[in-house]
CSV table of C-alpha atoms in Angstrom, one decimal:
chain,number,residue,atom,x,y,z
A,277,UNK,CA,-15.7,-14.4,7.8
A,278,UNK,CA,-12.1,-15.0,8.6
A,279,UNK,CA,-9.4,-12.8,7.1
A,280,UNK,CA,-7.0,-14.7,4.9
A,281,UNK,CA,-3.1,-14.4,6.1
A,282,UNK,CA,0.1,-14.9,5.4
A,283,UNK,CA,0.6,-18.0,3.6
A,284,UNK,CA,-3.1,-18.2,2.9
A,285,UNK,CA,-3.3,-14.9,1.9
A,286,UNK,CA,-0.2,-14.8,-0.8
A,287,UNK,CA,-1.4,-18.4,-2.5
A,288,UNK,CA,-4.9,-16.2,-3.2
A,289,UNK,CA,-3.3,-13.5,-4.6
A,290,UNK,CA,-1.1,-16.1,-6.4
A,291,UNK,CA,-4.3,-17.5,-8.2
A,292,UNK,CA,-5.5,-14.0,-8.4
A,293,UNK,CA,-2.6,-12.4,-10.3
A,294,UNK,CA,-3.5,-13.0,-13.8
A,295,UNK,CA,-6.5,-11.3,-13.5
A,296,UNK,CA,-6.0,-8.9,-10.8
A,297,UNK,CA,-4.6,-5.5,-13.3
A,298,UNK,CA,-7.8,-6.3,-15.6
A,299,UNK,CA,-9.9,-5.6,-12.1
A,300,UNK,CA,-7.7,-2.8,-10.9
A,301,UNK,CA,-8.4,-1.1,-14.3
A,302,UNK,CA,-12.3,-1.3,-13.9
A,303,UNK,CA,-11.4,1.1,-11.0
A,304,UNK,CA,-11.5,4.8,-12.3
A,305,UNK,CA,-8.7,6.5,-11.0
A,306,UNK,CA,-6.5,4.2,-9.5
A,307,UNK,CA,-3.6,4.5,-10.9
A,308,UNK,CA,-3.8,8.4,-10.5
A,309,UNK,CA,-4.3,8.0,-7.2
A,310,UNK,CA,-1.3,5.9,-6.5
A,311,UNK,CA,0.4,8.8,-8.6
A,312,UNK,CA,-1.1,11.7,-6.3
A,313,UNK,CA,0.5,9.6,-3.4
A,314,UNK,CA,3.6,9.4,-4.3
A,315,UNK,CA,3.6,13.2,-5.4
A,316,UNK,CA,2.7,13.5,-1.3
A,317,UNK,CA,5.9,12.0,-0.4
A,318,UNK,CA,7.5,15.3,-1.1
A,319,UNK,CA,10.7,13.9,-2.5
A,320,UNK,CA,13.5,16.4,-4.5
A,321,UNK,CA,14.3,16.3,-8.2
A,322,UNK,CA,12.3,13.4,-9.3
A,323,UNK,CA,13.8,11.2,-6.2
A,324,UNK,CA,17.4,11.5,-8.1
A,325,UNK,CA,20.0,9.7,-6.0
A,326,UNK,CA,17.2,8.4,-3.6
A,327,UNK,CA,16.4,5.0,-2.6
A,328,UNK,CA,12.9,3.8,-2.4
A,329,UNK,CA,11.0,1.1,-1.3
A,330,UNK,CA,7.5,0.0,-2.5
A,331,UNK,CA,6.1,-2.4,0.6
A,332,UNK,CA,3.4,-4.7,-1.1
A,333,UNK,CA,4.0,-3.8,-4.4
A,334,UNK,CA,1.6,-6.5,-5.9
A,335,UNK,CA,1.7,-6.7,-9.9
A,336,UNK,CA,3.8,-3.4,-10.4
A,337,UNK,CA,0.9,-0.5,-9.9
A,338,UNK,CA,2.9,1.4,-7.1
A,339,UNK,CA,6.1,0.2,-8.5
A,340,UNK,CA,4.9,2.0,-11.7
A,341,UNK,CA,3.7,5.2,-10.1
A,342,UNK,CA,6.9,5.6,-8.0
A,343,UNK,CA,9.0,5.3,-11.5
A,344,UNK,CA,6.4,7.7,-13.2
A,345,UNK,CA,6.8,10.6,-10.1
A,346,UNK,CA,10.5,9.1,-9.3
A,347,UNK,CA,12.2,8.7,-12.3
A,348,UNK,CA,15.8,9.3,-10.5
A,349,UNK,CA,15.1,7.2,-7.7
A,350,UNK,CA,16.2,3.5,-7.2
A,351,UNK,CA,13.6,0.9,-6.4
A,352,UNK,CA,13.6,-1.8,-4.4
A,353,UNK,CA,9.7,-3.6,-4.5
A,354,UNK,CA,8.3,-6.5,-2.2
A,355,UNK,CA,5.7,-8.4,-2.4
A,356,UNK,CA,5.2,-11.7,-0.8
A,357,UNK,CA,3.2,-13.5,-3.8
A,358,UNK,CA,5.6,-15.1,-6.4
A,359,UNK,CA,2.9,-14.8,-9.2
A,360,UNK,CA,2.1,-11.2,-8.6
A,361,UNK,CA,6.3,-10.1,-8.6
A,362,UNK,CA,6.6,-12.3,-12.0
A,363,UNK,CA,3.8,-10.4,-13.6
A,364,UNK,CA,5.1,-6.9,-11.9
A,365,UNK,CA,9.0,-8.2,-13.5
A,366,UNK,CA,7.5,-8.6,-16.6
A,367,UNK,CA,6.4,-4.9,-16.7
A,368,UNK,CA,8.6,-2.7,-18.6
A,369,UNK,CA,10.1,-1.0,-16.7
A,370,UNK,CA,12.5,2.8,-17.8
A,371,UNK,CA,15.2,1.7,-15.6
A,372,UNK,CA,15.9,-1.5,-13.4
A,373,UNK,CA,13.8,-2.1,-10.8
A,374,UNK,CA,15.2,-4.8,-7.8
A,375,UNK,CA,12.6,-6.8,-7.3
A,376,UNK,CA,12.5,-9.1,-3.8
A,377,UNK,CA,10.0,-12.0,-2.8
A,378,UNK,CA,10.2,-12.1,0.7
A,379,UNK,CA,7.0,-11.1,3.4
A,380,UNK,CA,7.4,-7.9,4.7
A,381,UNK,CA,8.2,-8.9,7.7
A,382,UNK,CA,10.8,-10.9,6.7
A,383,UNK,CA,13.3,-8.1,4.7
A,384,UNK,CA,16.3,-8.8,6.8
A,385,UNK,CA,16.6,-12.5,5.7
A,386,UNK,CA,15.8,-11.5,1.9
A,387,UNK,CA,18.4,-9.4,2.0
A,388,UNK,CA,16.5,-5.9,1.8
A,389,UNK,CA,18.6,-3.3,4.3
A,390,UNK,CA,18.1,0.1,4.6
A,391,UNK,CA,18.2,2.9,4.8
A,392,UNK,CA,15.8,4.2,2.3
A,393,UNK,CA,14.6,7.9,1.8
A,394,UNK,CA,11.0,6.6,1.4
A,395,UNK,CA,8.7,3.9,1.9
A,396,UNK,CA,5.8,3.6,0.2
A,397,UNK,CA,3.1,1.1,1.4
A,398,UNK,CA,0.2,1.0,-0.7
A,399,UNK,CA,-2.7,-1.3,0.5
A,400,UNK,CA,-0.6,-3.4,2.5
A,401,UNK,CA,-1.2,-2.8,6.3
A,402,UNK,CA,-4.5,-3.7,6.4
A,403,UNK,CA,-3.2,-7.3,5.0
A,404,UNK,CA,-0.8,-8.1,7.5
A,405,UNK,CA,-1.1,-10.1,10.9
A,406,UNK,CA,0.9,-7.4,12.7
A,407,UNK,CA,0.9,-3.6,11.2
A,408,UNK,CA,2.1,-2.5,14.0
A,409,UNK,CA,5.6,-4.5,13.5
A,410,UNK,CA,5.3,-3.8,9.4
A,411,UNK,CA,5.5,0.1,10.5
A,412,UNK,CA,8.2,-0.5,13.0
A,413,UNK,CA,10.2,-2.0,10.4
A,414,UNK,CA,9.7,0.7,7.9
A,415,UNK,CA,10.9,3.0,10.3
A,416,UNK,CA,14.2,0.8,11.3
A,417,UNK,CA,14.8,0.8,7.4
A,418,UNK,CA,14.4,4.8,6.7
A,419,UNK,CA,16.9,7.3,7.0
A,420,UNK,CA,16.7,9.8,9.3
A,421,UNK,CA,13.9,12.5,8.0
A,422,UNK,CA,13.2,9.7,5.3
A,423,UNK,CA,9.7,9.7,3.9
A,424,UNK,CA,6.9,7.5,4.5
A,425,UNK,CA,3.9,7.1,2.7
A,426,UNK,CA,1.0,5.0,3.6
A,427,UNK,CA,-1.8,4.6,0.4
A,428,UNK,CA,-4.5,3.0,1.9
A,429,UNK,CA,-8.2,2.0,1.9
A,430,UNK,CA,-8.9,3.0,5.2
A,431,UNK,CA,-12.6,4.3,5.7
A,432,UNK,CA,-13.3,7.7,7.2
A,433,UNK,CA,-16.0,6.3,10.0
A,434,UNK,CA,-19.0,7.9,8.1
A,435,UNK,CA,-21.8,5.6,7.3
A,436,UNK,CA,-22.3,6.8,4.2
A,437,UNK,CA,-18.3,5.9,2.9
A,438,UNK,CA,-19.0,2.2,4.7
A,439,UNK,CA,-21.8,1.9,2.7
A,440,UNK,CA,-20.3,3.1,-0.4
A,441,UNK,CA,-17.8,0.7,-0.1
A,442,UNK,CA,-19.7,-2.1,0.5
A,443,UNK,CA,-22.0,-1.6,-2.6
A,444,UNK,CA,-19.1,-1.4,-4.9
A,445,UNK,CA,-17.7,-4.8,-3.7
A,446,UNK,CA,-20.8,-6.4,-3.2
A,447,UNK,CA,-22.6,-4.9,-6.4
A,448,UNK,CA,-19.5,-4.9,-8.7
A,449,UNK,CA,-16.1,-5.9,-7.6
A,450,UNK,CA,-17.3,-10.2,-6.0
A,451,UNK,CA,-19.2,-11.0,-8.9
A,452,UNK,CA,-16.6,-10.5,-11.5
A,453,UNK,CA,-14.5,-11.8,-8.7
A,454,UNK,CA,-16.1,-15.0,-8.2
A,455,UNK,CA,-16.5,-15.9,-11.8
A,456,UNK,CA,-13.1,-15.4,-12.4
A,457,UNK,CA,-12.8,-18.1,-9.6
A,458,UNK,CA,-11.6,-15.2,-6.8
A,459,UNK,CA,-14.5,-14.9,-4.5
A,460,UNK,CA,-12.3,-15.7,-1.8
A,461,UNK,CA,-9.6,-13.3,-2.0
A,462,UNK,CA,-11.8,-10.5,-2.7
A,463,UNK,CA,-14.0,-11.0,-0.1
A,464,UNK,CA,-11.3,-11.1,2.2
A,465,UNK,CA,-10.5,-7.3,0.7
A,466,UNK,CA,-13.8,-6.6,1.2
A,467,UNK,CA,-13.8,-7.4,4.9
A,468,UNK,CA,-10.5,-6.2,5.5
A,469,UNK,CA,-11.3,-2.9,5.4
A,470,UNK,CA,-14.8,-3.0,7.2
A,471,UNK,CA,-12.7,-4.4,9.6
A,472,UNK,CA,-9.3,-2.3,10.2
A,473,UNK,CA,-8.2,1.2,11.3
A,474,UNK,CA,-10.5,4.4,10.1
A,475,UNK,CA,-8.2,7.0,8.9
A,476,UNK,CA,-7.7,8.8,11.6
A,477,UNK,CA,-7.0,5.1,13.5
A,478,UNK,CA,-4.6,5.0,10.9
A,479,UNK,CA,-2.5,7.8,11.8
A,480,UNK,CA,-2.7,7.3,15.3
A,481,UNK,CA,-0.9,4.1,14.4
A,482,UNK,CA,1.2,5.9,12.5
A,483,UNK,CA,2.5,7.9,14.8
A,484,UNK,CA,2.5,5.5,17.4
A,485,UNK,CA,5.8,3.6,15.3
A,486,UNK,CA,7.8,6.6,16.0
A,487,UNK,CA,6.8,9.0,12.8
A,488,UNK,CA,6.3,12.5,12.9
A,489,UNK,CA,4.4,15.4,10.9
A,490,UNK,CA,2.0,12.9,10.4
A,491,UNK,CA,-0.8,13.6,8.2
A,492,UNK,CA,-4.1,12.2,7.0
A,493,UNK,CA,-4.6,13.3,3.2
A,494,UNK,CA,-8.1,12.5,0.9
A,495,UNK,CA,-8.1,11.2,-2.4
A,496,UNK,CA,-11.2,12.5,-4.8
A,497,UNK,CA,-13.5,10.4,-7.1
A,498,UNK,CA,-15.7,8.0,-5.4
A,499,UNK,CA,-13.0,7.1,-3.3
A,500,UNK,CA,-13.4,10.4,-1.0
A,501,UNK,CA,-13.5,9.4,2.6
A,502,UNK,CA,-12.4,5.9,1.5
A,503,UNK,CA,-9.0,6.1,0.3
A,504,UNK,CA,-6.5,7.9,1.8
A,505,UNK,CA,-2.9,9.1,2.2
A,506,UNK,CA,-1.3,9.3,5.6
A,507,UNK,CA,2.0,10.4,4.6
A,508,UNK,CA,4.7,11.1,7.8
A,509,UNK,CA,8.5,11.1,8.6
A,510,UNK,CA,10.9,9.7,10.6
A,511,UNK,CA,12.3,12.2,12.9
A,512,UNK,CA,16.5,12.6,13.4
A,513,UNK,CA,16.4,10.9,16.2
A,514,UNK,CA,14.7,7.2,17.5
A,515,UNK,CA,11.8,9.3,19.0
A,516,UNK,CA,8.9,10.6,17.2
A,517,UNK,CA,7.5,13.6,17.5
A,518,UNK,CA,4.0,13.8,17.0
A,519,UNK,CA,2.3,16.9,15.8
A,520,UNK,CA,5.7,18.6,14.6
């Protein structure tokens, strides 16, 4: 199948977003694992005086964790579907959150300058056209020795988490899907990670966009070997340094 994108892809989650936290909830330990993330960024004192900035942010659940583990922190989220940033605005929230609709890799012309101390990116990458430029930019936008955090659903190239994967979606996640009239956009999930970086791809990519002490982290649950955190940071200078 072809992969939904850019426009395409943010009018399906448009039509997706007021179902989409009512499927994200059927998921055991999701929001936990967002949480465990963003504890992997490392940041001081509850990310008091910090900027942050939640790439993809969708309807709010990394937004939320960030202001659960980063109650001091100011947070700028993104998301490039109108109807999932009204549902994430409508969220209450313990302190204000900017919101910003723009693409990610349009930030500049919405008005969303750096630098940050963090990023956070949770299940973003594998959506874009380019993740390449998406990293590249989170670099250009992060102070130096800022934080970045990559949550993704990135598989760890064993048969068995492939398979695993593709008997949740195809047993449980597209028929709830399609009935809610979604088949579309979640089989585009579906595919999308079948189809992009394994973990350790992931990292390579990582480091590739100038990061350093970059590392690939688990997540437990039936997620193991599916989801992962590949957490890094951007070194003093322009030039990363792998393996640091």
């Amino acid at each position: 199948m072809t992969l939904l994108r850019d426009a395409d892809l943010a009018a399906a989650f448009d039509h997706a977003a007021r179902s989409y936290d009512t499927l994200v909830a059927a998921n055991p330990g999701y929001h936990a694992h967002l949480r465990r993330s963003v504890r992997r960024l490392g940041l001081p004192r509850g990310g008091a005086g910090l900027s942050v900035l939640d790439l993809g942010c969708g309807t709010g659940a990394s937004t939320a964790a960030l202001a659960a583990e980063l109650p001091g922190a100011a947070i700028t989220a993104v998301d490039a579907s109108a109807g999932m940033l009204r549902r994430a605005a409508r969220r209450s929230w313990p302190r204000p959150v900017r919101f910003v609709n723009a693409p990610v890799e349009g930030l500049a012309e919405a008005g969303v300058h750096g630098p940050f101390d963090a990023v956070f990116a949770a299940y973003l990458l594998r959506n874009t056209a380019d993740p390449d430029a998406v990293l590249a930019g989170a670099h250009r936008l992060l102070a130096p020795h800022g934080r970045l955090a990559v949550h993704e659903y990135a598989l760890s190239g064993r048969t068995a988490h492939r398979a695993v994967w593709s008997a949740v979606c195809g047993g449980l996640v597209l028929p709830v899907a399609t009935l809610l009239g979604d088949g579309p956009l979640y089989r585009h999930l579906w595919r999308s990670v079948v189809d992009f970086d394994t973990a350790g791809q992931l990292a390579r990519r990582v480091r590739g966009a100038g990061f350093e002490r970059v590392r690939v982290l688990p997540l437990p649950g039936w997620q193991t070997g599916i989801t992962h955190t590949v957490v890094a940071r951007r070194p003093s200078s322009g030039v990363g340094e792998a393996g640091r």
